[in-house]
XYZ file of C-alpha atoms in Angstrom:
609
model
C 0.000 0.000 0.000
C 1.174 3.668 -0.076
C 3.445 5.648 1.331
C 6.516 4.109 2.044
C 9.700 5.174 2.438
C 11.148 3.625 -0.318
C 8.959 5.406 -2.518
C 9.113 8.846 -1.181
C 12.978 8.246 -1.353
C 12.681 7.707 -5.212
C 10.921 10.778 -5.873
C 11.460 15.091 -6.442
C 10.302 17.463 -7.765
C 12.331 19.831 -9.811
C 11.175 22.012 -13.312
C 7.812 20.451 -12.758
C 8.557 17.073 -13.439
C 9.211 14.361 -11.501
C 12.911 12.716 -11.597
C 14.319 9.514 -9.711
C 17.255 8.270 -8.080
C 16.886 10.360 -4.821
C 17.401 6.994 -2.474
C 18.240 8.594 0.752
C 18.593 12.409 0.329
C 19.163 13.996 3.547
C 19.516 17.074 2.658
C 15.742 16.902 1.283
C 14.885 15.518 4.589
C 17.151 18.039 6.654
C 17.437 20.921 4.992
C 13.744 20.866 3.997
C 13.506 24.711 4.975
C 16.548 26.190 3.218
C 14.494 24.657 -0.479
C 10.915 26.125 0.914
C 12.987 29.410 0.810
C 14.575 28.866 -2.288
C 11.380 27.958 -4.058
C 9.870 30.986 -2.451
C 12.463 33.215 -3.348
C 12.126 31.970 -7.024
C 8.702 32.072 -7.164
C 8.590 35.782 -5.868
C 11.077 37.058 -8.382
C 9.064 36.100 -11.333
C 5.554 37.067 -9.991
C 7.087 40.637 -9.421
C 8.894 40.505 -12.861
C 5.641 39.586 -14.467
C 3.899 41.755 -12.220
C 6.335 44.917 -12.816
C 3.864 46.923 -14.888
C 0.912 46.526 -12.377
C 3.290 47.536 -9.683
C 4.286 50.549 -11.803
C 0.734 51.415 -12.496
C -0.227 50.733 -8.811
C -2.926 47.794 -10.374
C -4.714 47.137 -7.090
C -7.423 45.209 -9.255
C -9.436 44.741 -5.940
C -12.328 46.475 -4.004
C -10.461 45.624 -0.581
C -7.057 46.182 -1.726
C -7.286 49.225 -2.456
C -9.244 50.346 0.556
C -6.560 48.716 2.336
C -4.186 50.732 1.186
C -6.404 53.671 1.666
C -6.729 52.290 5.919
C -2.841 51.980 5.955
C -2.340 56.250 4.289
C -4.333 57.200 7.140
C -2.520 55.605 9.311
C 0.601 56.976 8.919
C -0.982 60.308 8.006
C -2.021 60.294 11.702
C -5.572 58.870 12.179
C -5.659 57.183 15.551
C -4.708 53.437 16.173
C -8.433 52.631 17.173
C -10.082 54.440 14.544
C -10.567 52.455 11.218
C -13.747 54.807 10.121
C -12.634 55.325 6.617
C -13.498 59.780 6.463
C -13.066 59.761 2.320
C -16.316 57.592 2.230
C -19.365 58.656 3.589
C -18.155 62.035 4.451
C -18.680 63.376 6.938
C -19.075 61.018 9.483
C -16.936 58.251 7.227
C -17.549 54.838 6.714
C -17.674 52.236 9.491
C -14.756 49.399 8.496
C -15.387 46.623 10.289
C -11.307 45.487 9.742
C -8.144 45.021 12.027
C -4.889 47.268 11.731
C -2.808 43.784 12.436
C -2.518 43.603 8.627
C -1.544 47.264 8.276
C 1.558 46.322 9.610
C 3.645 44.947 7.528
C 2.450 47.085 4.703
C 3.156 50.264 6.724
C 6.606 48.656 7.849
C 7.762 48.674 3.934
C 6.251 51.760 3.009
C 8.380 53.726 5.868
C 11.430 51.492 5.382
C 11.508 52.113 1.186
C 10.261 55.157 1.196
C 13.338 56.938 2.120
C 15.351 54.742 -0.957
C 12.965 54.782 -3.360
C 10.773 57.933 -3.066
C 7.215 58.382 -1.883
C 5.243 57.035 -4.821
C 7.841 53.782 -5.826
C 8.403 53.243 -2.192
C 4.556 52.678 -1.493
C 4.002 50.741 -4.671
C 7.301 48.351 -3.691
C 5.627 48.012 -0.385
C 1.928 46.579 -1.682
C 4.328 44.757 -4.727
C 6.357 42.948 -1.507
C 4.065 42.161 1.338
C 1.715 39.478 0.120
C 4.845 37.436 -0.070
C 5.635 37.693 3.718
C 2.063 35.292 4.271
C 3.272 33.807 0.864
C 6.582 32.411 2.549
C 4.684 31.583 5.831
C 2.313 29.892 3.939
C 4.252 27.630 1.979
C 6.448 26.655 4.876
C 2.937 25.490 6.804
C 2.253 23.577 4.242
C 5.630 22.093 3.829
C 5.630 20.955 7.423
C 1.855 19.653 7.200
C 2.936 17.284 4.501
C 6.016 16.199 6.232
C 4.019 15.473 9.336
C 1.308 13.201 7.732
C 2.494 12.234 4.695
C 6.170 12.125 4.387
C 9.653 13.921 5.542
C 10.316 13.881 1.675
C 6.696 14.532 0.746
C 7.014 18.456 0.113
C 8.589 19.403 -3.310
C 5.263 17.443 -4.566
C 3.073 19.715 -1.763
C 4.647 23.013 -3.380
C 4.009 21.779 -7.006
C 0.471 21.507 -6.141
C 0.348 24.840 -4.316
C 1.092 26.316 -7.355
C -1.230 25.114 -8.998
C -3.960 25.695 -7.128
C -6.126 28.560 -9.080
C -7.696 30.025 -6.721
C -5.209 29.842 -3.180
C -2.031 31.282 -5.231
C -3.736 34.623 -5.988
C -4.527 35.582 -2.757
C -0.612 35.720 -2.234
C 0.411 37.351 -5.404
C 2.130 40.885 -5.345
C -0.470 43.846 -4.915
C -2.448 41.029 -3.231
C -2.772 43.365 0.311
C -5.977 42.428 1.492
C -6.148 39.910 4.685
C -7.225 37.322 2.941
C -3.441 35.832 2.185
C -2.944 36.286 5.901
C -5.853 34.171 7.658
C -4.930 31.598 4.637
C -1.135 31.454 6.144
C -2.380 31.500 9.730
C -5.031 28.552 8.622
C -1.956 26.634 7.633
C -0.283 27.228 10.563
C -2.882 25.945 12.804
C -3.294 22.725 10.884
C 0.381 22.214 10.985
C -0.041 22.504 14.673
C -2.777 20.275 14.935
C -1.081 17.301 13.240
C 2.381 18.107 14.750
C 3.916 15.320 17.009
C 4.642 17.169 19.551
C 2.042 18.342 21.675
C 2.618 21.013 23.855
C 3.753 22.325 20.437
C 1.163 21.999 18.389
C -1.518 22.708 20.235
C 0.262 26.416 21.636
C 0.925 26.839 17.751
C -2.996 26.121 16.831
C -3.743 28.106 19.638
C -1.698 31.406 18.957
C -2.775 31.275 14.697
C -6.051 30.734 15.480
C -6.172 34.017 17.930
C -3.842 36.006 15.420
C -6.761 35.004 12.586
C -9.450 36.260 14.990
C -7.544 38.997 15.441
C -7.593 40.014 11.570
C -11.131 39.042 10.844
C -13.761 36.064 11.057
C -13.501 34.966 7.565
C -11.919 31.862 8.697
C -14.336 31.230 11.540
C -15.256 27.917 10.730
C -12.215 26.360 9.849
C -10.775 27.420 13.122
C -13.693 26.112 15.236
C -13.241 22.386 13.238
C -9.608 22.711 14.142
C -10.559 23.119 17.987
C -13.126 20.793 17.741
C -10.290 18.412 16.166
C -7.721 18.549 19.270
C -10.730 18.024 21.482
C -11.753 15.036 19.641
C -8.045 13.842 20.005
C -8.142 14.229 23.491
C -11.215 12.018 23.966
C -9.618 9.285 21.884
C -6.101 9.460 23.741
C -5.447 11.010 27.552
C -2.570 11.555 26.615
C -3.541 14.737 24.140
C -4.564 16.783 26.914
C -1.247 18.500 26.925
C -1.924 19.945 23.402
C -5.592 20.708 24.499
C -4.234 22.399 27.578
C -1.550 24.318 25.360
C -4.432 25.130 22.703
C -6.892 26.210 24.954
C -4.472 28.565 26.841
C -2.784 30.309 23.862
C -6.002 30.500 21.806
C -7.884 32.043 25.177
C -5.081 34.623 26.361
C -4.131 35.595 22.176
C -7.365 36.768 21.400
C -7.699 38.685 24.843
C -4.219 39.958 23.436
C -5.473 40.605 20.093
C -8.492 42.092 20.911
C -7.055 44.547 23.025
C -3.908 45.438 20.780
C -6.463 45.661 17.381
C -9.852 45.905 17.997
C -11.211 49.322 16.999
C -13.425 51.642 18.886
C -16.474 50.203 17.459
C -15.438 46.700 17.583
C -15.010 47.303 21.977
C -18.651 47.378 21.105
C -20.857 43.934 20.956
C -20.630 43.599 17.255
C -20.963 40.317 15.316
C -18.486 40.611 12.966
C -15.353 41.167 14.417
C -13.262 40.388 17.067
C -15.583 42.429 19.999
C -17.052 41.107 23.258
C -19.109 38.523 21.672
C -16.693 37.116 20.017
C -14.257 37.171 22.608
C -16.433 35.845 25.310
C -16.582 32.961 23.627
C -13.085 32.243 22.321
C -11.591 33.247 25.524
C -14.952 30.483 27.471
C -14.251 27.732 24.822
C -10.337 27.933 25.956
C -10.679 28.409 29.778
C -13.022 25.021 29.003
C -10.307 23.391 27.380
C -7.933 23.730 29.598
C -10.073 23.129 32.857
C -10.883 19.802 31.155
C -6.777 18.875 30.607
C -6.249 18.869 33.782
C -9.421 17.148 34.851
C -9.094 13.688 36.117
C -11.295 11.847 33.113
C -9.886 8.676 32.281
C -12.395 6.603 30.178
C -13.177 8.424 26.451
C -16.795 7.902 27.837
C -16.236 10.813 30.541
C -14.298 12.559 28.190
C -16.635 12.948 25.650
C -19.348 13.863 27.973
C -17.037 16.532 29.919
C -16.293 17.866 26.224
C -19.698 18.014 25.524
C -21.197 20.000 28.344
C -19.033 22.366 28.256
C -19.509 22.941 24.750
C -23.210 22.982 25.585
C -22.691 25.817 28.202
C -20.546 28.349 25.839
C -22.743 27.613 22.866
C -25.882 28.614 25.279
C -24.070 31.552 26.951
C -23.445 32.701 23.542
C -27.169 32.396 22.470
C -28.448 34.193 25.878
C -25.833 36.798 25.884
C -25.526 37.874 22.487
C -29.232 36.524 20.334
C -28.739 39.431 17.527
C -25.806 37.063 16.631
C -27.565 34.107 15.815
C -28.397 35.590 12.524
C -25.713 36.090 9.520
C -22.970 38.470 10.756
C -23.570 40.884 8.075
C -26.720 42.167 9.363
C -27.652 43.678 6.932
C -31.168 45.195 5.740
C -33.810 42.563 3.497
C -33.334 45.110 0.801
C -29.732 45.466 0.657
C -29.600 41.501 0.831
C -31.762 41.258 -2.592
C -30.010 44.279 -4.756
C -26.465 43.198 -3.616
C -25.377 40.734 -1.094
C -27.145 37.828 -3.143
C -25.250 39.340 -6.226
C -21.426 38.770 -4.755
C -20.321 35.937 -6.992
C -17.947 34.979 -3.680
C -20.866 34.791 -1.388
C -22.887 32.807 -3.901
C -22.555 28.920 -4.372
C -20.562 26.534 -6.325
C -23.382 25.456 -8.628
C -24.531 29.079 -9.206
C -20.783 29.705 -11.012
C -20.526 28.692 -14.562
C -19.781 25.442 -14.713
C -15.976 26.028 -15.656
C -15.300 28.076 -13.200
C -16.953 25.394 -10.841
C -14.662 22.989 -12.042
C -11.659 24.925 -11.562
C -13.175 25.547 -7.623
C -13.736 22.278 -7.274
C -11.120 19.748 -8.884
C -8.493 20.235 -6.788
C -10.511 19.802 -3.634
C -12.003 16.429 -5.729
C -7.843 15.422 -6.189
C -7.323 16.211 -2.308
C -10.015 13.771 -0.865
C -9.599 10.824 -3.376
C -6.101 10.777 -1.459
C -7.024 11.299 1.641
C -9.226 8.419 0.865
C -6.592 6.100 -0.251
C -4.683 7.570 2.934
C -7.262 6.061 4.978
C -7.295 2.418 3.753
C -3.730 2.445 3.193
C -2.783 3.471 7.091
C -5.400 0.760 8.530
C -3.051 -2.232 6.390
C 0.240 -0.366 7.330
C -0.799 0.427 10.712
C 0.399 4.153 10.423
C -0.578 6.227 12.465
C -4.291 7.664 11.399
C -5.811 10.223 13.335
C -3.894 13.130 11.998
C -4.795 12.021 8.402
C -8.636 11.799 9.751
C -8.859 14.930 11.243
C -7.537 16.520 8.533
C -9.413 14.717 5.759
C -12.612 15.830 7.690
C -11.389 19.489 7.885
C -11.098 18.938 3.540
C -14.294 17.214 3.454
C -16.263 20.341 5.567
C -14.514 22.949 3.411
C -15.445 20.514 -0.104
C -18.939 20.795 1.202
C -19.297 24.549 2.509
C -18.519 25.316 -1.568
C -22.359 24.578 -1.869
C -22.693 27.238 0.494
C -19.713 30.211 -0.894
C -17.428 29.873 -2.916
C -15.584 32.456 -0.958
C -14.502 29.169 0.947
C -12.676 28.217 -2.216
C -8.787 29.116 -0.965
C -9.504 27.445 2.359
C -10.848 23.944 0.273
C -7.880 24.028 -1.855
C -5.222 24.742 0.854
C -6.705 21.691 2.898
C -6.526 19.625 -0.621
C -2.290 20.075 -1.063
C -2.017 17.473 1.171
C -4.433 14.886 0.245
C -3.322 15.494 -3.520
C -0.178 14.685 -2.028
C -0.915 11.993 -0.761
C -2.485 10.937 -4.193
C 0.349 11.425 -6.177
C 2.715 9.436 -4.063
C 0.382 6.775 -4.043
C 0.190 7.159 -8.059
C 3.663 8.064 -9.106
C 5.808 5.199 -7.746
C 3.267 2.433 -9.274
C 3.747 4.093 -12.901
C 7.060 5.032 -12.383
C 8.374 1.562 -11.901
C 6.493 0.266 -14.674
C 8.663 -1.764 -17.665
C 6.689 -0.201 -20.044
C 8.327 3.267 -21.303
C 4.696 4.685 -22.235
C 3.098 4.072 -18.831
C 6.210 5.410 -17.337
C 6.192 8.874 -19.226
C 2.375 9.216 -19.700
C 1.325 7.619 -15.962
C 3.760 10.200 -15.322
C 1.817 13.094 -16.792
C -1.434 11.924 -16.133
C -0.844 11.385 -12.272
C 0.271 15.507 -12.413
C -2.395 16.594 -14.225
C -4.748 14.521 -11.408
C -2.936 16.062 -8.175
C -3.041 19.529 -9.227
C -6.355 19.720 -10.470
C -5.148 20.805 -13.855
C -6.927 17.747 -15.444
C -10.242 20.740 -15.685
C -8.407 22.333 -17.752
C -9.360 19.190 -20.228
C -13.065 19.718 -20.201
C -12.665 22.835 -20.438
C -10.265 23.558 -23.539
C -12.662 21.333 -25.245
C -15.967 22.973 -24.617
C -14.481 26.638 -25.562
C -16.124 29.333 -23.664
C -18.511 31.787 -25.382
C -19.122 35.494 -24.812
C -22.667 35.390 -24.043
C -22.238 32.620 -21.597
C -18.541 34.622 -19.800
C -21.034 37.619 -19.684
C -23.697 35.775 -17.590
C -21.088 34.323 -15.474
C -19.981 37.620 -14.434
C -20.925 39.636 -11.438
C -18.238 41.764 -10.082
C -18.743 45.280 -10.757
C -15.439 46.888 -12.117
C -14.933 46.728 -15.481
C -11.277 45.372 -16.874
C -10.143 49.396 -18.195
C -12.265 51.289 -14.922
C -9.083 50.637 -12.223
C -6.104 51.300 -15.292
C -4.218 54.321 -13.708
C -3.997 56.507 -16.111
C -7.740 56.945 -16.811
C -7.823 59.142 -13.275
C -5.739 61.239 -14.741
C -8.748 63.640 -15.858
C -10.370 63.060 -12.735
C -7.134 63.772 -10.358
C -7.008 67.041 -12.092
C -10.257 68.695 -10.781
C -11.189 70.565 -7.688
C -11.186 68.322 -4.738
C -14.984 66.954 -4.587
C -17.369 64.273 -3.453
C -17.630 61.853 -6.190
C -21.035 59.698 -6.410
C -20.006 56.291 -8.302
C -20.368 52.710 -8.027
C -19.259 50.712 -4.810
C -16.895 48.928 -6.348
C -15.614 51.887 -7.872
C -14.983 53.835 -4.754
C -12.272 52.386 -2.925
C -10.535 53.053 -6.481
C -11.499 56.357 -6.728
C -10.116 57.278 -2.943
C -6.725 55.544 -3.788
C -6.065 57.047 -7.254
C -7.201 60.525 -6.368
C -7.717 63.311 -3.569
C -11.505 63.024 -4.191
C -14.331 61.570 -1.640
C -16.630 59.129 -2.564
C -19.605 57.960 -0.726
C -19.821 53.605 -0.955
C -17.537 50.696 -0.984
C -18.751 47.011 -0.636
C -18.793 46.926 2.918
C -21.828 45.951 5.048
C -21.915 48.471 8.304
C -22.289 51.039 5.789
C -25.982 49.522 4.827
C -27.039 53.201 4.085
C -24.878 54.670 2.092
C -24.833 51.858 -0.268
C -28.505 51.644 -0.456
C -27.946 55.742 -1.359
C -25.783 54.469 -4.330
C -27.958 52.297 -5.789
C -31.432 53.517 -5.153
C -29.281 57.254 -6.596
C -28.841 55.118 -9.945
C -31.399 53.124 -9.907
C -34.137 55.972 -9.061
C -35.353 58.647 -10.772
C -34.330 62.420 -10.367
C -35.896 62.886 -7.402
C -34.137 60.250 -5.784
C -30.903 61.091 -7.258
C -31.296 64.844 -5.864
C -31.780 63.603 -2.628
C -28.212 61.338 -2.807
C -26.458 64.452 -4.073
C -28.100 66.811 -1.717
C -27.238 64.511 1.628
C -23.449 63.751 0.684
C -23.038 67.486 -1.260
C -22.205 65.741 -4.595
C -19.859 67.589 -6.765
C -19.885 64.670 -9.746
C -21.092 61.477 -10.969
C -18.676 59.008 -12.599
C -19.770 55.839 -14.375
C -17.700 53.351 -16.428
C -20.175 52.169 -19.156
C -19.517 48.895 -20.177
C -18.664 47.863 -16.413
C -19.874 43.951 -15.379
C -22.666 44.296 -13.017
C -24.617 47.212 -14.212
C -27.569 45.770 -13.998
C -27.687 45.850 -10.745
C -27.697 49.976 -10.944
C -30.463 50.229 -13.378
C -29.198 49.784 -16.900
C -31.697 47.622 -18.102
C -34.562 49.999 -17.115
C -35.077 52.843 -19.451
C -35.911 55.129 -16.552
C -33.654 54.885 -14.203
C -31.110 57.615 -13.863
C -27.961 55.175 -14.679
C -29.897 54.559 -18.244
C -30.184 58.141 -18.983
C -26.630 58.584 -17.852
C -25.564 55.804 -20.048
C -27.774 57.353 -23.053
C -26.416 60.837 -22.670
C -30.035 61.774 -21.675
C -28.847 62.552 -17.681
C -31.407 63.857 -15.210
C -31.473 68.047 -14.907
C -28.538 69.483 -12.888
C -26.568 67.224 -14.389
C -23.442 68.601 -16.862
C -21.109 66.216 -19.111
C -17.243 66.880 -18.702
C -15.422 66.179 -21.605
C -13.219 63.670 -21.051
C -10.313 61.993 -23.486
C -11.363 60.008 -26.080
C -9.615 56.965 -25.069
C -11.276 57.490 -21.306
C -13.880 54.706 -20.047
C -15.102 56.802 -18.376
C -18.558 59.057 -18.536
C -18.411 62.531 -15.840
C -21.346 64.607 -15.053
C -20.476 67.418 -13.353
C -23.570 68.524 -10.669
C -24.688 72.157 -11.396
């Protein structure tokens, strides 16, 4: 069955390929850490090469990275620690950002360490170009040590092969990448590693302290981290002897996000908010560890007392939490029905896996397919070896939960694929030494090729070169809201120039708009600011009268549009009579007066008389 040594010792990976004749390479084995680095190193210098006229251009493609950027200027242009209201949006009061300055820090770091060697603007675009690859290299070196902890010491060439591969985890580390996404997906890896480590005390302080750093930053990863507890609990109740990692768990995880919380929380989040790191949330990270640890030390000896210890206490925080905080019970969002309908339920991230277009579902979902048909074969193959199997349970389960919350979001997608490395892993060295050996040249080479193309989930791309994608149908699929020439730098050129102003424009537009100019604008994507988006839309969407009030409350300057933009449906454009329509026809509602703008602009401005 799979996974023995011999094989592992007969395999690399090197130029994407695999190569033999590696019988006992310690220095894979020992010096595991200095090739991680290498790799990432490697991989870094030709993302940013490829990457060098975004970084020039200051591409942040995304809504959230460039609001990011927009938290970490005010920052260092003095706004207070605790105060994460964004004041360009929503002026005057600003907009209520429901985010944590923990991952302002690395991006303010390089922005005051280059600036003085590289000048303001090249010193701040170096810095957004360079820190997604600080979670990058923390990432990869979690995953590296997961694999050599369940699969095999030689196990992680294969592991970082498949990382790169995966379609939808390796963008959320790529240069300009800043928003805290890449983080909680490093942190996640750092938990599991400490869940399946050996050690105990060990793992279970490193689970602990990543899973409080990733409550810290945000709540995106929630669920994952709650299996992951759940997971060294369960361990406990199967062996006494994992109370030590409970106890170290349940200590760190408690005491960190007490930490955290009081380090990063903003001034709204010391409130009893559900989406954030706030009382709520930290009365019942901080109860579920104080649990933990009580029940280490407890005297339980059969699993049968265990178990039923475990699950009272569980009982008592989950009720706490329902007493205490019942406006929680409900999606963290919170926000209003309307709001749900005309743009929540329109996120393509928060919608699920079979409302994609089918290729992009594939791509979501084959690596995550690759990862538990090994974890599978992982199973079987420990119970005739007599390997040690709990790790490779616990984590299969974790890959399993995140497979199945894809019918839920796809905004899961990262996590799914990050917990598949390692059961694709797992699949290829179960495949590759079979073929491999074979005396058969052809099944050498093409077992060879087909076993890649099944670990890293490229064997989609099959189905999908030969069912070519068609305009109509990539049109349907789409749902963002920024158009691909609406972020390109040099279109704000026209717009930088005028008279400081508050800009009225799209909510995915916005964060742009504030990064790229001096200007104000009044919406991004973000929920606690319910009312001002519903201002946007209904301003578009409405007639004059409606649009007079948006302009009057926010003293509107100008409306900018980007016909042609994905998503403008959801302002109006397919209804004649709706004030985006008019815009769009050159028809705009009275008070309303074009600014000529370049030819070559995407843009349409209306300057308010």
């Amino acid at each position: 069955m799979p996974y023995k040594h011999a094989d592992y010792a007969a395999l690399r990976c090197e130029n994407g390929g695999i190569v033999t004749d590696l019988s006992d390479n310690g220095w894979l084995n020992r010096r595991w850490w200095i090739g991680i680095l290498a790799i990432w190193l490697g991989i870094s210098i030709v993302m940013l090469v490829v990457r060098m006229p975004d970084i020039a251009a200051l591409a942040l493609g995304d809504t959230d990275d460039n609001l990011r950027l927009a938290q970490v200027r005010a920052l260092l242009g003095g706004q207070a620690w605790f105060d994460l209201a964004q004041y360009r949006l929503a002026p005057p009061e600003g907009a209520n950002i429901h985010w944590s300055r923990l991952p302002d820090l690395p991006i303010a770091g390089l922005i005051l360490l280059l600036e003085p060697l590289l000048g303001p603007a090249s010193g701040e675009r170096w810095a957004v170009a360079l820190a997604p690859l600080i979670p990058l290299a923390i990432g990869l070196i979690a995953i590296a040590l997961i694999v050599r902890r369940t699969v095999s010491p030689l196990a992680w060439p294969i592991a970082m092969l498949i990382t790169f591969c995966a379609s939808i985890l390796m963008p959320m580390w790529l240069p300009l990448r800043i928003d805290h996404h890449g983080w909680q997906l490093a942190l996640l890896a750092i938990a599991i590693a400490g869940l399946v480590d050996p050690r105990a005390a060990r793992g279970g302080a490193t689970a602990g302290i990543a899973s409080a750093l990733s409550f810290a930053i945000g709540l995106e990863m929630l669920i994952f981290l709650a299996l992951i507890g759940a997971a060294i609990a369960l361990l406990w109740v199967r062996d006494e002897t994992q109370s030590r990692r409970m106890a170290a768990y349940g200590a760190t995880l408690g005491g960190g996000a007490a930490i955290g919380f009081a380090l990063f929380a903003s001034e709204f989040n010391r409130l009893p908010v559900c989406d954030a790191l706030s009382p709520v949330w930290l009365s019942v990270v901080a109860g579920a560890g104080a649990f933990l640890v009580l029940l280490a030390i407890l005297p339980l000896r059969s699993w049968i007392a265990r178990i039923g210890a475990g699950g009272v206490a569980g009982a008592i925080n989950a009720l706490g939490f329902a007493l205490a905080w019942p406006d929680c019970l409900a999606r963290p969002e919170g926000v209003s029905a309307e709001l749900q309908s005309i743009w929540l339920d329109n996120v393509q991230e928060a919608r699920p896996v079979y409302r994609q277009g089918w290729r992009r579902a594939l791509l979501i979902m084959a690596l995550p397919l690759s990862g538990l048909a090994g974890y599978a074969i992982a199973i079987f193959g420990a119970k005739s070896e007599d390997r040690p199997i709990a790790p490779i349970i616990a984590l299969a389960a974790l890959a399993l939960v995140a497979f199945a919350l894809l019918f839920w979001q796809v905004r899961t997608a990262p996590a799914a694929q990050l917990l598949a490395v390692p059961g694709a892993a797992m699949l290829g060295l179960y495949l590759l030494p079979r073929w491999r050996r074979s005396s058969q040249m052809l099944v050498r080479v093409c077992g060879t090729f087909v076993a890649l193309f099944l670990i890293t989930g490229l064997w989609a791309m099959g189905p999908i070169a030969a069912f070519p994608d068609t305009d109509n149908e990539a049109a349907a699929e789409d749902t963002s809201t920024a158009g691909p020439d609406c972020p390109d730098e040099s279109a704000y050129a026209p717009i930088r120039a005028l008279p400081d102003a508050t800009i009225l424009t799209t909510i995915d537009m916005a964060p742009r708009l504030i990064v790229m100019t001096r200007h104000r604008g009044i919406a991004g994507p973000y929920h606690r600011n319910g009312a001002a988006m519903l201002d946007v839309f209904y301003g578009f969407r409405g007639g004059e009268e409606r649009l007079q009030e948006t302009i009057a409350r926010y003293d509107i300057g100008y409306i900018l549009i980007c016909p042609g933009m994905s998503g403008e449906v959801h302002y109006g454009r397919d209804d004649a009579a709706s004030n985006y329509a008019r815009l769009l026809a050159g028809d705009g509602p009275a008070g309303l007066e074009p600014v000529s703008l370049p030819d070559e602009s995407p843009f349409m401005l209306f300057r308010v008389e």
